[in-house]
CSV table of C-alpha atoms in Angstrom, one decimal:
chain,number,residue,atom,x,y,z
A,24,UNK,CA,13.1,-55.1,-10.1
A,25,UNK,CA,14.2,-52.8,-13.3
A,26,UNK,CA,11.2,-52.3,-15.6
A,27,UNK,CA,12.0,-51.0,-18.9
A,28,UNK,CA,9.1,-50.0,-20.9
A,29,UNK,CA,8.3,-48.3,-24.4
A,30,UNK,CA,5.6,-46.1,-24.5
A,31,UNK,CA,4.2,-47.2,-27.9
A,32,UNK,CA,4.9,-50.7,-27.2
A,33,UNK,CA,1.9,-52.4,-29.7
A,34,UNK,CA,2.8,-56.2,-28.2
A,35,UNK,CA,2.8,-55.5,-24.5
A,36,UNK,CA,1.0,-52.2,-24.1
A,37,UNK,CA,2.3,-49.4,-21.5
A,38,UNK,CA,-0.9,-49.5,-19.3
A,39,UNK,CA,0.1,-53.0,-17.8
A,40,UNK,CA,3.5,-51.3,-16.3
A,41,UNK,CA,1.3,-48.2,-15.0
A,42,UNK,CA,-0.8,-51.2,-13.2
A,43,UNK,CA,2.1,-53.0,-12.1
A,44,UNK,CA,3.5,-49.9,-10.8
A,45,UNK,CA,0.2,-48.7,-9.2
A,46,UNK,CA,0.2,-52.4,-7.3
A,47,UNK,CA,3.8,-52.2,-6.4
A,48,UNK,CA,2.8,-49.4,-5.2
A,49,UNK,CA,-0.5,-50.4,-3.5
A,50,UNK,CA,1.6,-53.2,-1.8
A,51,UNK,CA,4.4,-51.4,0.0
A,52,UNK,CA,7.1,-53.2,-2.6
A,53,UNK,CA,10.5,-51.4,-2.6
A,54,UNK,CA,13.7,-51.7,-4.3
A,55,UNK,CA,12.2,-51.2,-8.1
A,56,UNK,CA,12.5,-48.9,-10.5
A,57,UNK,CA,10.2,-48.4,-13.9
A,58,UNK,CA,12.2,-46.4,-17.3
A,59,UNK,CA,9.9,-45.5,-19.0
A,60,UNK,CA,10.6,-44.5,-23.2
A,61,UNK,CA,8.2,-42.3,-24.6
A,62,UNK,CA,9.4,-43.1,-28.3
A,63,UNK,CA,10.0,-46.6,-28.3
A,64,UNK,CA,8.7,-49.1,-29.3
A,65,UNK,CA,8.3,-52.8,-27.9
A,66,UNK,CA,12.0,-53.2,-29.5
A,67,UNK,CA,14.0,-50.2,-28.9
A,68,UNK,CA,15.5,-48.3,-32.2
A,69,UNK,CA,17.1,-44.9,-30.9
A,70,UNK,CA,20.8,-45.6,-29.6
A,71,UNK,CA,20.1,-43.6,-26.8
A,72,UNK,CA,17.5,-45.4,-25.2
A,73,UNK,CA,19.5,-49.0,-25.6
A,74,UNK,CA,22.6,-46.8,-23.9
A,75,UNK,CA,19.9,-45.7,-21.3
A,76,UNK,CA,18.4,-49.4,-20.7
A,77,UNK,CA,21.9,-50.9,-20.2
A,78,UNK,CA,23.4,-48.1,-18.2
A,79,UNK,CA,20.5,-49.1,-16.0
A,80,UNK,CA,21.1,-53.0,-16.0
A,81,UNK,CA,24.1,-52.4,-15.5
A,82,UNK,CA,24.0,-50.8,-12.2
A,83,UNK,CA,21.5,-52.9,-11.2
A,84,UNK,CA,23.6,-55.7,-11.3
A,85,UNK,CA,26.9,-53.9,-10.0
A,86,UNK,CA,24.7,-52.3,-7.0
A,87,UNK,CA,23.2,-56.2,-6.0
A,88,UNK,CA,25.3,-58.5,-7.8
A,89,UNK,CA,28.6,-57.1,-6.3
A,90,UNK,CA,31.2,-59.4,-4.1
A,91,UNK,CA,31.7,-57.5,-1.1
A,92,UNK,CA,35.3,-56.1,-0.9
A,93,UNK,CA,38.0,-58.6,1.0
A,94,UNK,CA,36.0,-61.5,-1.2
A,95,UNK,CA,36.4,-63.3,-4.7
């Protein structure tokens, strides 16, 4: 899980990903991560945070979506 989350987000408001986090948390999940954007917000508008947020997707996917080597 790959949470991506502005900080002045106005339509889904930051607080719900600190409770998300703090019950991922609470439960013993692993395997997520949460970005958080302290300028952004609920649609990203600084290059550098949409290069940030795909870098992430990207390995993400790469890191579980791979085909193991001597496949595909």
């Amino acid at each position: 899980l790959l949470i991506c989350h502005g900080m002045l987000d106005d339509n889904v408001f930051f607080k719900d990903t600190v409770r998300l986090t703090q019950r991922l948390i609470e439960l013993g999940k692993t395997d997520w991560n949460v970005a958080m954007y302290p300028i952004e917000p609920h649609s990203f508008r600084e290059a550098s945070s949409w290069l940030d947020e795909y870098r992430r997707i990207f390995s993400l996917l790469d890191e579980h979506l791979a085909v193991p080597s001597g496949e595909g």
